Amino acid sequence: MSAKINFPSARAAVSTAASAAATAILVRSIARDLLPCELRHYFYTKFHYLFTTLFSNKITLTIDEFDGLNKNQLFYAAELYAGSISTRCCRVSLPVKEKIIRVALGGNEEIADEFAEIDLKWRFVTEKSQRRRHNSYPGEYGGTTSEVRFFTLTFHKKHRNKVIDEYLPYVLNKSKTLKECNKTLKLHTLRSERIHGPGITPWQSANLDHPAKFETLAMDDEMKKMIVDDLDRFLKRKELYRKVGKAWKRGYLLFGPPGTGKSSLIAAMANYLNFDVYDLEMTDIRSNSELKKLLISAANRSILVVEDIDASIDLTERKLKTTSSSMHPFHQPGHKVTLSGLLNFLDGLWSSIGDERIIIFTTNHKEKLDPALLRPGRMDVHVHMSYCNPCGLRLLVSNYLGITEHPLMVKAQGLIGSSKITPAEVGEQLLKSDDPELALQGLIEFLEVNKEGEGNCEQGISKLKIVSKKDELAN
Ligand SMILES: Nc1ncnc2c1ncn2[C@@H]1O[C@H](COP(=O)(O)OP(=O)(O)OP(=O)(O)O)[C@@H](O)[C@H]1O
Ligand SMILES: [Mg+2]
């Protein structure tokens, strides 16, 4: 017995295929016309779910951009991580105020990864939705359409726990490192206008592009090393701080005459640590509670700076409290930041707000500060920024003129020890000519004029002004 199979003719086959295709197109177009977008999406998702769960040994995790109203940290970590391993289709962008181009996984693109012999597939998906309202813009249906963005991560079912317990924390850690490398340092200052509301920060920021580094700072070498070592130790001591029950922060007091490099040292520390700087202008902060809000909204791994602390807060509060019963308006509750508010911020309960923070106060008059402010735990490290010494001069000459040896430098070094000249003044003199000979000659004249004042710097400068005036007239 033999079976006979009748094959359809080629013409019949083509016509059947054509009619099937036409039916499919018809069904699709009816579905598109009759079913609303969300319903279509619903069917698609269910269909997809059936295939991926019932008939597959794979599991897919979805990482949404938002968790309710809050941003989902995992999404942003995945964005950085997947962007770093993506080799085919990438989205690149340069956000406003940033300097480094960001690379992220392209839309609906799939990328493979491997972790502890587990094969994983990342996919970045964007969808338009009328239900969810993030990134809203006027949509094709007249209402507001928003873009929903999420990642999917697919892998074998049996690795579910390992992926959640080990791989995702690994992605989070990796993304932190990537974020640090790509970070553009920011200087945050208080907004001039107070706008309140969820998600609105009281800070406005600009790129911190200060060129100061420890290598360019003219200061005592031992002091420099002590600061760098102290910062390194601080970064490593998260667990120790927790163990001894201390908030993970460190206070620095930088004191010394104007122009000795206090602000430059802050910039050098920020560049070294890769930490943003928050400039706390105390005279603009209206109350202790506003100070508290500012602290809450400042990021971790940052440097909080209060410049000229003696001029920006009334440090007589404690004395006044004991000597006078009538209170100055400055000290009335809720008005301006008080010394006790500041002390609370340094090591009271508020100090536990935020982690890994450096707090720096600067002053030209350390003697004016309340001893309570200066004790360890509040200001842990005191750094005296002083006048320029021969070693500092050598470094500045090398930075500004690019030379390390010159006969005139020896003379200048001999003079600088006996005059109270700041590194800022030395720098100013060295900028006056590109010719090292002329610049050093000018510096020596400046030092000689100021030496006559026997350490009275202001007298020396005023003399120099007279000399310059004469020079101008002679020209
Ligand atoms: N120690 C230093 N090393 C290198 N450059 C310095 C140093 N000190 C000052 N300068 C130069 O002088 C300029 C002014 O210094 P800076 O603003 O850091 O001084 P300051 O101590 O903060 O002064 P003030 O007390 O007035 O705020 C800097 O931009 C830098 O060019
Ligand atoms: Mg300064």
Short mmCIF file of N, CA and C in Angstrom, two decimals, residues 402-470:
data_model
loop_
_atom_site.label_atom_id
_atom_site.label_comp_id
_atom_site.label_asym_id
_atom_site.label_seq_id
_atom_site.Cartn_x
_atom_site.Cartn_y
_atom_site.Cartn_z
N GLY A 402 57.54 77.40 35.21
CA GLY A 402 58.02 76.15 34.63
C GLY A 402 59.51 75.93 34.81
N ILE A 403 60.12 76.58 35.80
CA ILE A 403 61.56 76.35 36.04
C ILE A 403 61.76 75.91 37.50
N THR A 404 62.80 75.12 37.71
CA THR A 404 63.07 74.68 39.09
C THR A 404 64.36 75.29 39.62
N GLU A 405 65.22 75.78 38.73
CA GLU A 405 66.48 76.40 39.15
C GLU A 405 66.63 77.75 38.48
N HIS A 406 67.10 78.72 39.22
CA HIS A 406 67.44 80.03 38.63
C HIS A 406 68.20 80.82 39.71
N PRO A 407 69.26 81.50 39.32
CA PRO A 407 70.02 82.24 40.34
C PRO A 407 69.15 83.24 41.10
N LEU A 408 68.19 83.87 40.39
CA LEU A 408 67.34 84.86 41.08
C LEU A 408 66.38 84.20 42.07
N MET A 409 66.10 82.93 41.83
CA MET A 409 65.17 82.23 42.74
C MET A 409 65.83 82.09 44.12
N VAL A 410 67.13 81.83 44.11
CA VAL A 410 67.84 81.68 45.39
C VAL A 410 67.72 82.99 46.18
N LYS A 411 67.90 84.12 45.44
CA LYS A 411 67.81 85.42 46.11
C LYS A 411 66.39 85.65 46.67
N ALA A 412 65.41 85.33 45.83
CA ALA A 412 64.01 85.51 46.26
C ALA A 412 63.71 84.63 47.48
N GLN A 413 64.24 83.41 47.47
CA GLN A 413 64.00 82.51 48.61
C GLN A 413 64.61 83.08 49.89
N GLY A 414 65.78 83.72 49.74
CA GLY A 414 66.44 84.34 50.89
C GLY A 414 65.59 85.47 51.46
N LEU A 415 64.91 86.20 50.57
CA LEU A 415 64.12 87.36 51.02
C LEU A 415 62.78 86.97 51.62
N ILE A 416 62.20 85.89 51.08
CA ILE A 416 60.80 85.60 51.46
C ILE A 416 60.66 85.21 52.93
N GLY A 417 61.74 84.62 53.49
CA GLY A 417 61.66 84.19 54.88
C GLY A 417 61.43 85.35 55.82
N SER A 418 61.90 86.55 55.44
CA SER A 418 61.79 87.68 56.37
C SER A 418 60.61 88.60 56.03
N SER A 419 59.73 88.17 55.14
CA SER A 419 58.57 89.03 54.84
C SER A 419 57.27 88.24 54.93
N LYS A 420 56.24 88.93 55.28
CA LYS A 420 54.94 88.25 55.39
C LYS A 420 54.20 88.40 54.07
N ILE A 421 54.59 87.58 53.13
CA ILE A 421 53.99 87.65 51.81
C ILE A 421 53.17 86.38 51.60
N THR A 422 51.95 86.56 51.11
CA THR A 422 51.09 85.38 50.93
C THR A 422 51.37 84.72 49.58
N PRO A 423 51.04 83.44 49.45
CA PRO A 423 51.19 82.78 48.14
C PRO A 423 50.41 83.52 47.05
N ALA A 424 49.25 84.11 47.42
CA ALA A 424 48.46 84.85 46.42
C ALA A 424 49.28 86.02 45.86
N GLU A 425 50.00 86.71 46.76
CA GLU A 425 50.80 87.86 46.29
C GLU A 425 51.97 87.39 45.43
N VAL A 426 52.60 86.29 45.83
CA VAL A 426 53.71 85.76 45.03
C VAL A 426 53.20 85.40 43.64
N GLY A 427 52.06 84.72 43.61
CA GLY A 427 51.48 84.31 42.32
C GLY A 427 51.22 85.51 41.43
N GLU A 428 50.69 86.56 42.03
CA GLU A 428 50.38 87.78 41.28
C GLU A 428 51.62 88.36 40.62
N GLN A 429 52.73 88.38 41.39
CA GLN A 429 53.99 88.90 40.85
C GLN A 429 54.52 88.03 39.72
N LEU A 430 54.41 86.72 39.91
CA LEU A 430 54.95 85.80 38.91
C LEU A 430 54.16 85.82 37.60
N LEU A 431 52.92 86.30 37.70
CA LEU A 431 52.10 86.35 36.48
C LEU A 431 52.44 87.56 35.60
N LYS A 432 53.27 88.46 36.15
CA LYS A 432 53.47 89.73 35.44
C LYS A 432 54.31 89.61 34.18
N SER A 433 55.08 88.55 34.05
CA SER A 433 55.84 88.39 32.81
C SER A 433 55.99 86.89 32.49
N ASP A 434 56.07 86.61 31.19
CA ASP A 434 56.31 85.22 30.78
C ASP A 434 57.79 84.90 30.83
N ASP A 435 58.60 85.95 30.90
CA ASP A 435 60.05 85.76 30.95
C ASP A 435 60.45 85.51 32.41
N PRO A 436 60.98 84.31 32.73
CA PRO A 436 61.30 83.99 34.12
C PRO A 436 62.21 85.03 34.78
N GLU A 437 63.16 85.53 34.00
CA GLU A 437 64.12 86.51 34.53
C GLU A 437 63.37 87.76 35.01
N LEU A 438 62.50 88.28 34.13
CA LEU A 438 61.76 89.51 34.46
C LEU A 438 60.80 89.27 35.62
N ALA A 439 60.10 88.13 35.57
CA ALA A 439 59.13 87.83 36.62
C ALA A 439 59.82 87.73 37.97
N LEU A 440 60.96 87.03 38.01
CA LEU A 440 61.67 86.87 39.29
C LEU A 440 62.24 88.20 39.76
N GLN A 441 62.73 89.01 38.80
CA GLN A 441 63.25 90.33 39.16
C GLN A 441 62.14 91.16 39.81
N GLY A 442 60.94 91.13 39.19
CA GLY A 442 59.78 91.86 39.73
C GLY A 442 59.44 91.36 41.13
N LEU A 443 59.49 90.05 41.31
CA LEU A 443 59.17 89.47 42.62
C LEU A 443 60.18 89.94 43.67
N ILE A 444 61.46 89.96 43.28
CA ILE A 444 62.50 90.37 44.24
C ILE A 444 62.28 91.83 44.66
N GLU A 445 61.95 92.67 43.68
CA GLU A 445 61.68 94.09 44.03
C GLU A 445 60.51 94.17 45.00
N PHE A 446 59.48 93.40 44.72
CA PHE A 446 58.30 93.38 45.59
C PHE A 446 58.67 92.93 47.00
N LEU A 447 59.51 91.89 47.07
CA LEU A 447 59.90 91.36 48.39
C LEU A 447 60.75 92.39 49.14
N GLU A 448 61.62 93.08 48.39
CA GLU A 448 62.48 94.07 49.06
C GLU A 448 61.66 95.22 49.61
N VAL A 449 60.70 95.67 48.82
CA VAL A 449 59.82 96.76 49.27
C VAL A 449 59.08 96.34 50.54
N ASN A 450 58.59 95.10 50.53
CA ASN A 450 57.81 94.64 51.68
C ASN A 450 58.67 94.29 52.88
N LYS A 451 59.94 93.98 52.62
CA LYS A 451 60.85 93.67 53.72
C LYS A 451 61.06 94.92 54.57
N GLU A 452 61.07 96.07 53.90
CA GLU A 452 61.29 97.33 54.62
C GLU A 452 60.22 97.54 55.70
N GLY A 453 59.01 97.01 55.42
CA GLY A 453 57.93 97.17 56.40
C GLY A 453 58.12 96.27 57.61
N GLU A 454 59.21 95.46 57.64
CA GLU A 454 59.51 94.54 58.74
C GLU A 454 58.29 93.71 59.14
N GLY A 455 57.74 93.08 58.11
CA GLY A 455 56.60 92.20 58.40
C GLY A 455 55.27 92.92 58.33
N ASN A 456 55.29 94.24 58.16
CA ASN A 456 54.01 94.92 58.04
C ASN A 456 53.60 94.89 56.57
N CYS A 457 52.84 93.91 56.25
CA CYS A 457 52.52 93.65 54.86
C CYS A 457 51.76 94.81 54.22
N GLU A 458 50.78 95.33 54.95
CA GLU A 458 49.95 96.38 54.36
C GLU A 458 50.78 97.60 54.03
N GLN A 459 51.74 97.93 54.97
CA GLN A 459 52.61 99.07 54.73
C GLN A 459 53.42 98.81 53.45
N GLY A 460 53.94 97.60 53.33
CA GLY A 460 54.73 97.24 52.16
C GLY A 460 53.94 97.39 50.88
N ILE A 461 52.67 96.91 50.90
CA ILE A 461 51.87 96.97 49.68
C ILE A 461 51.59 98.43 49.31
N SER A 462 51.30 99.26 50.33
CA SER A 462 51.01 100.65 49.99
C SER A 462 52.25 101.31 49.40
N LYS A 463 53.45 100.91 49.90
CA LYS A 463 54.66 101.46 49.32
C LYS A 463 54.78 101.03 47.86
N LEU A 464 54.45 99.76 47.65
CA LEU A 464 54.56 99.26 46.29
C LEU A 464 53.61 100.00 45.36
N LYS A 465 52.45 100.33 45.90
CA LYS A 465 51.48 101.06 45.08
C LYS A 465 52.07 102.39 44.65
N ILE A 466 52.80 103.04 45.59
CA ILE A 466 53.42 104.34 45.26
C ILE A 466 54.47 104.13 44.17
N VAL A 467 55.25 103.05 44.35
CA VAL A 467 56.28 102.76 43.35
C VAL A 467 55.62 102.55 41.98
N SER A 468 54.53 101.78 41.96
CA SER A 468 53.88 101.50 40.68
C SER A 468 53.35 102.79 40.06
N LYS A 469 52.82 103.66 40.91
CA LYS A 469 52.30 104.93 40.41
C LYS A 469 53.42 105.70 39.72
N LYS A 470 54.60 105.70 40.39
CA LYS A 470 55.75 106.41 39.82
C LYS A 470 56.11 105.82 38.46
#
